[in-house]
Amino acid sequence: MHTTGRVPDWTIGDRLRKARRAAAIGSASMAETLGVTRQTVAAYASDRSPINRRTMIAWSFVCGVPLEWLADGLCPPGDSNPEPAGYVGGGQIVPMR
């Protein structure tokens, strides 16, 4: 029996991590690009440290995901997929061409 679907309640850290992985960007590269340490990237992605708006905008740009999705989990108008491009679930990332 199939029940109705449920949208996961992802934190900002979850979305940061998914966006980085979907873009195939390592934590060291992300840290260097943002001008922070790898520990800071890990702290953002595990919700141990809040990410400021400026850094979130840069993260969004680097990963190629909409800022609205990264910040709030909302899909921009016209986009019905609440996942970053290339994300197919279960932690599997399909590279975009």
N, CA, C and O of each residue as an XYZ file, in Angstrom:
388
protein
N       0.842     -1.180      0.000
C       0.000      0.000      0.000
C       0.881      1.235      0.000
O       1.815      1.340      0.795
N       0.589      2.148     -0.873
C       1.368      3.371     -1.007
C       0.665      4.503     -0.273
O      -0.508      4.790     -0.512
N       1.402      5.134      0.619
C       0.829      6.280      1.320
C       1.219      7.540      0.579
O       2.076      7.513     -0.304
N       0.600      8.624      0.934
C       0.932      9.890      0.288
C       2.350     10.284      0.632
O       2.848      9.978      1.716
N       2.990     10.956     -0.288
C       4.373     11.379     -0.095
C       4.498     12.446      0.968
O       3.548     13.166      1.276
N       5.678     12.529      1.513
C       5.976     13.518      2.537
C       7.241     14.240      2.129
O       8.228     13.606      1.756
N       7.222     15.533      2.197
C       8.404     16.325      1.893
C       9.290     16.329      3.138
O       8.829     16.676      4.225
N      10.554     15.945      2.984
C      11.449     15.930      4.149
C      11.599     17.326      4.750
O      11.584     18.328      4.036
N      11.739     17.373      6.032
C      11.942     18.626      6.741
C      13.448     18.821      6.908
O      14.013     18.511      7.956
N      14.087     19.340      5.856
C      15.528     19.513      5.871
C      15.915     20.824      6.523
O      15.231     21.837      6.378
N      17.015     20.788      7.237
C      17.570     21.997      7.833
C      18.390     22.729      6.777
O      18.638     22.204      5.691
N      18.802     23.934      7.107
C      19.694     24.673      6.202
C      20.969     23.868      5.985
O      21.470     23.794      4.863
N      21.492     23.274      7.031
C      22.707     22.459      6.900
C      22.521     21.301      5.942
O      23.413     21.003      5.148
N      21.369     20.644      6.007
C      21.077     19.551      5.075
C      21.122     20.058      3.631
O      21.720     19.426      2.761
N      20.489     21.196      3.391
C      20.444     21.744      2.028
C      21.817     22.212      1.575
O      22.167     22.052      0.406
N      22.602     22.790      2.485
C      23.967     23.191      2.133
C      24.781     21.972      1.701
O      25.473     22.003      0.683
N      24.690     20.920      2.475
C      25.433     19.685      2.193
C      24.976     19.069      0.872
O      25.809     18.680      0.054
N      23.665     18.978      0.653
C      23.128     18.395     -0.582
C      23.546     19.222     -1.798
O      23.913     18.663     -2.832
N      23.491     20.542     -1.680
C      23.875     21.408     -2.797
C      25.354     21.221     -3.139
O      25.712     21.123     -4.312
N      26.202     21.172     -2.128
C      27.644     21.008     -2.365
C      27.932     19.666     -3.011
O      28.716     19.585     -3.956
N      27.304     18.614     -2.506
C      27.531     17.285     -3.068
C      26.974     17.172     -4.485
O      27.602     16.561     -5.350
N      25.809     17.751     -4.725
C      25.214     17.708     -6.070
C      26.091     18.430     -7.080
O      26.136     18.058     -8.253
N      26.788     19.461     -6.622
C      27.689     20.214     -7.495
C      29.070     19.566     -7.574
O      29.948     20.059     -8.281
N      29.264     18.461     -6.850
C      30.544     17.739     -6.824
C      31.705     18.639     -6.400
O      32.778     18.635     -7.003
N      31.452     19.404     -5.349
C      32.473     20.300     -4.805
C      32.886     19.764     -3.444
O      32.045     19.590     -2.562
N      34.156     19.504     -3.271
C      34.663     19.016     -1.998
C      34.643     20.099     -0.936
O      34.590     21.290     -1.243
N      34.686     19.673      0.308
C      34.635     20.654      1.401
C      35.851     21.571      1.395
O      35.738     22.747      1.740
N      37.011     21.048      1.007
C      38.218     21.887      0.958
C      38.080     22.957     -0.125
O      38.446     24.112      0.094
N      37.555     22.578     -1.291
C      37.354     23.551     -2.371
C      36.326     24.598     -1.984
O      36.495     25.786     -2.257
N      35.244     24.135     -1.336
C      34.215     25.089     -0.910
C      34.798     26.062      0.105
O      34.552     27.266      0.028
N      35.558     25.550      1.045
C      36.166     26.411      2.061
C      37.071     27.454      1.414
O      37.018     28.634      1.761
N      37.896     27.013      0.479
C      38.804     27.940     -0.192
C      38.032     29.001     -0.978
O      38.372     30.184     -0.937
N      36.999     28.572     -1.686
C      36.184     29.499     -2.472
C      35.501     30.539     -1.588
O      35.426     31.715     -1.943
N      35.006     30.095     -0.435
C      34.296     31.007      0.471
C      35.225     31.810      1.366
O      34.803     32.781      1.994
N      36.498     31.404      1.427
C      37.445     32.097      2.301
C      37.275     31.747      3.771
O      37.508     32.575      4.652
N      36.861     30.493      4.028
C      36.699     30.000      5.399
C      37.466     28.688      5.533
O      38.048     28.205      4.562
N      37.468     28.121      6.714
C      38.146     26.842      6.927
C      37.212     25.678      6.593
O      35.996     25.844      6.502
N      37.812     24.494      6.412
C      36.991     23.287      6.202
C      36.116     23.025      7.422
O      34.993     22.539      7.287
N      36.614     23.338      8.592
C      35.844     23.149      9.815
C      34.601     24.044      9.809
O      33.543     23.644     10.293
N      34.731     25.241      9.267
C      33.590     26.149      9.179
C      32.559     25.605      8.199
O      31.360     25.649      8.475
N      33.015     25.091      7.053
C      32.097     24.476      6.083
C      31.355     23.321      6.749
O      30.140     23.191      6.599
N      32.086     22.481      7.486
C      31.466     21.354      8.187
C      30.472     21.842      9.245
O      29.409     21.246      9.421
N      30.814     22.917      9.940
C      29.913     23.460     10.968
C      28.631     23.998     10.340
O      27.552     23.825     10.907
N      28.728     24.647      9.181
C      27.527     25.118      8.479
C      26.663     23.926      8.070
O      25.450     23.928      8.277
N      27.300     22.912      7.490
C      26.563     21.766      6.945
C      25.985     20.854      8.016
O      25.124     20.025      7.721
N      26.439     20.993      9.243
C      25.888     20.184     10.331
C      25.048     21.024     11.289
O      24.671     20.562     12.366
N      24.759     22.259     10.889
C      23.937     23.175     11.685
C      24.551     23.512     13.042
O      23.836     23.890     13.970
N      25.867     23.377     13.160
C      26.535     23.750     14.416
C      26.862     25.240     14.462
O      27.102     25.803     15.530
N      26.866     25.869     13.283
C      27.171     27.286     13.206
C      26.231     27.926     12.178
O      26.055     27.381     11.088
N      25.632     29.058     12.504
C      24.744     29.701     11.525
C      25.550     30.292     10.373
O      26.651     30.806     10.572
N      25.001     30.215      9.187
C      25.655     30.782      8.008
C      25.066     32.162      7.754
O      23.850     32.346      7.808
N      25.932     33.130      7.477
C      25.416     34.472      7.224
C      24.895     34.582      5.789
O      25.224     33.757      4.936
N      24.108     35.574      5.540
C      23.426     35.729      4.241
C      24.438     35.854      3.097
O      24.248     35.258      2.036
N      25.478     36.601      3.298
C      26.480     36.800      2.241
C      27.131     35.478      1.847
O      27.317     35.205      0.662
N      27.474     34.661      2.833
C      28.087     33.365      2.568
C      27.077     32.426      1.915
O      27.440     31.642      1.038
N      25.815     32.498      2.332
C      24.789     31.651      1.735
C      24.580     32.007      0.263
O      24.375     31.121     -0.567
N      24.631     33.285     -0.059
C      24.506     33.717     -1.453
C      25.662     33.149     -2.271
O      25.459     32.645     -3.376
N      26.879     33.234     -1.724
C      28.047     32.692     -2.425
C      27.918     31.181     -2.590
O      28.223     30.653     -3.659
N      27.471     30.478     -1.550
C      27.295     29.022     -1.600
C      26.294     28.661     -2.703
O      26.519     27.733     -3.479
N      25.205     29.395     -2.758
C      24.179     29.184     -3.771
C      24.756     29.366     -5.167
O      24.520     28.544     -6.053
N      25.496     30.420     -5.360
C      26.091     30.720     -6.656
C      27.095     29.640     -7.067
O      27.071     29.167     -8.203
N      27.964     29.257     -6.153
C      28.990     28.253     -6.439
C      28.362     26.904     -6.789
O      28.834     26.211     -7.690
N      27.309     26.539     -6.084
C      26.666     25.235     -6.301
C      25.625     25.255     -7.407
O      25.193     24.198     -7.866
N      25.218     26.432     -7.840
C      24.237     26.531     -8.907
C      22.829     26.162     -8.481
O      22.048     25.645     -9.280
N      22.501     26.428     -7.219
C      21.150     26.157     -6.727
C      20.479     27.486     -6.381
O      21.159     28.454     -6.042
N      19.151     27.536     -6.465
C      18.449     28.772     -6.134
C      18.641     29.154     -4.659
O      18.573     28.305     -3.771
N      18.877     30.417     -4.426
C      19.041     30.914     -3.062
C      17.799     30.632     -2.227
O      17.913     30.306     -1.046
N      16.613     30.752     -2.822
C      15.375     30.504     -2.084
C      15.346     29.081     -1.523
O      14.929     28.864     -0.385
N      15.791     28.117     -2.331
C      15.805     26.728     -1.879
C      16.838     26.542     -0.774
O      16.567     25.894      0.237
N      18.001     27.102     -0.969
C      19.062     26.939      0.019
C      18.669     27.567      1.353
O      18.877     26.965      2.406
N      18.109     28.757      1.315
C      17.774     29.483      2.535
C      16.519     28.964      3.224
O      16.484     28.842      4.448
N      15.488     28.658      2.438
C      14.183     28.357      3.027
C      13.603     27.001      2.652
O      12.587     26.584      3.209
N      14.240     26.313      1.712
C      13.702     25.042      1.251
C      12.557     25.221      0.275
O      11.831     24.270     -0.013
N      12.389     26.432     -0.237
C      11.296     26.720     -1.160
C      11.779     26.626     -2.603
O      12.898     27.026     -2.925
N      10.926     26.097     -3.456
C      11.230     26.034     -4.885
C      10.883     27.366     -5.514
O       9.833     27.933     -5.213
N      11.746     27.879     -6.387
C      11.382     29.092     -7.107
C      10.167     28.819     -7.990
O       9.929     27.668     -8.357
N       9.401     29.835     -8.336
C       8.238     29.626     -9.202
C       8.632     28.885    -10.475
O       9.651     29.185    -11.097
N       7.803     27.912    -10.849
C       8.059     27.146    -12.057
C       8.936     25.930    -11.843
O       9.161     25.169    -12.784
N       9.438     25.722    -10.638
C      10.292     24.575    -10.342
C       9.584     23.723     -9.300
O       9.422     24.145     -8.155
N       9.166     22.540     -9.688
C       8.433     21.680     -8.763
C       9.323     20.671     -8.053
O       8.826     19.879     -7.252
N      10.622     20.678     -8.322
C      11.539     19.721     -7.713
C      12.244     20.381     -6.535
O      13.022     21.312     -6.740
N      11.992     19.919     -5.288
C      12.613     20.547     -4.127
C      14.045     20.094     -3.879
O      14.585     20.358     -2.804
N      14.677     19.422     -4.833
C      16.044     18.921     -4.699
C      16.967     19.708     -5.632
O      16.508     20.251     -6.637
N      18.258     19.774     -5.311
C      19.187     20.399     -6.246
C      19.309     19.549     -7.507
O      19.091     18.338     -7.467
N      19.652     20.170     -8.606
C      19.818     19.435     -9.859
C      20.837     18.316     -9.664
O      21.902     18.531     -9.084
N      20.507     17.133    -10.146
C      21.415     16.004    -10.044
C      21.188     15.118     -8.850
O      21.739     14.020     -8.791
N      20.390     15.559     -7.888
C      20.147     14.759     -6.688
C      18.995     13.803     -6.959
O      17.907     14.232     -7.343
N      19.231     12.499     -6.758
C      18.188     11.510     -7.032
C      17.761     10.761     -5.786
O      17.027      9.779     -5.895
N      18.178     11.172     -4.641
C      17.757     10.541     -3.390
C      18.715      9.470     -2.925
O      19.546      8.984     -3.692
N      18.594      9.114     -1.687
C      19.441      8.077     -1.110
C      20.912      8.440     -1.105
O      21.769      7.561     -1.012
N      21.213      9.729     -1.203
C      22.600     10.152     -1.197
C      23.282     10.020     -2.544
O      24.464     10.343     -2.667
N      22.560      9.550     -3.567
C      23.148      9.353     -4.879
C      23.064     10.637     -5.682
O      22.014     11.276     -5.741
N      24.161     11.007     -6.290
C      24.230     12.205     -7.124
C      24.497     11.778     -8.559
O      25.417     11.003     -8.819
N      23.711     12.272     -9.472
C      23.930     12.017    -10.885
C      24.525     13.270    -11.482
O      23.880     14.318    -11.459
N      25.742     13.202    -12.021
C      26.371     14.406    -12.585
C      25.512     15.002    -13.703
O      24.971     14.282    -14.543
N      25.402     16.312    -13.693
C      24.651     17.014    -14.731
C      25.587     17.277    -15.903
O      26.773     17.542    -15.706
N      25.075     17.208    -17.081
C      25.900     17.457    -18.275
C      25.520     18.770    -18.899
O      26.098     19.161    -19.913
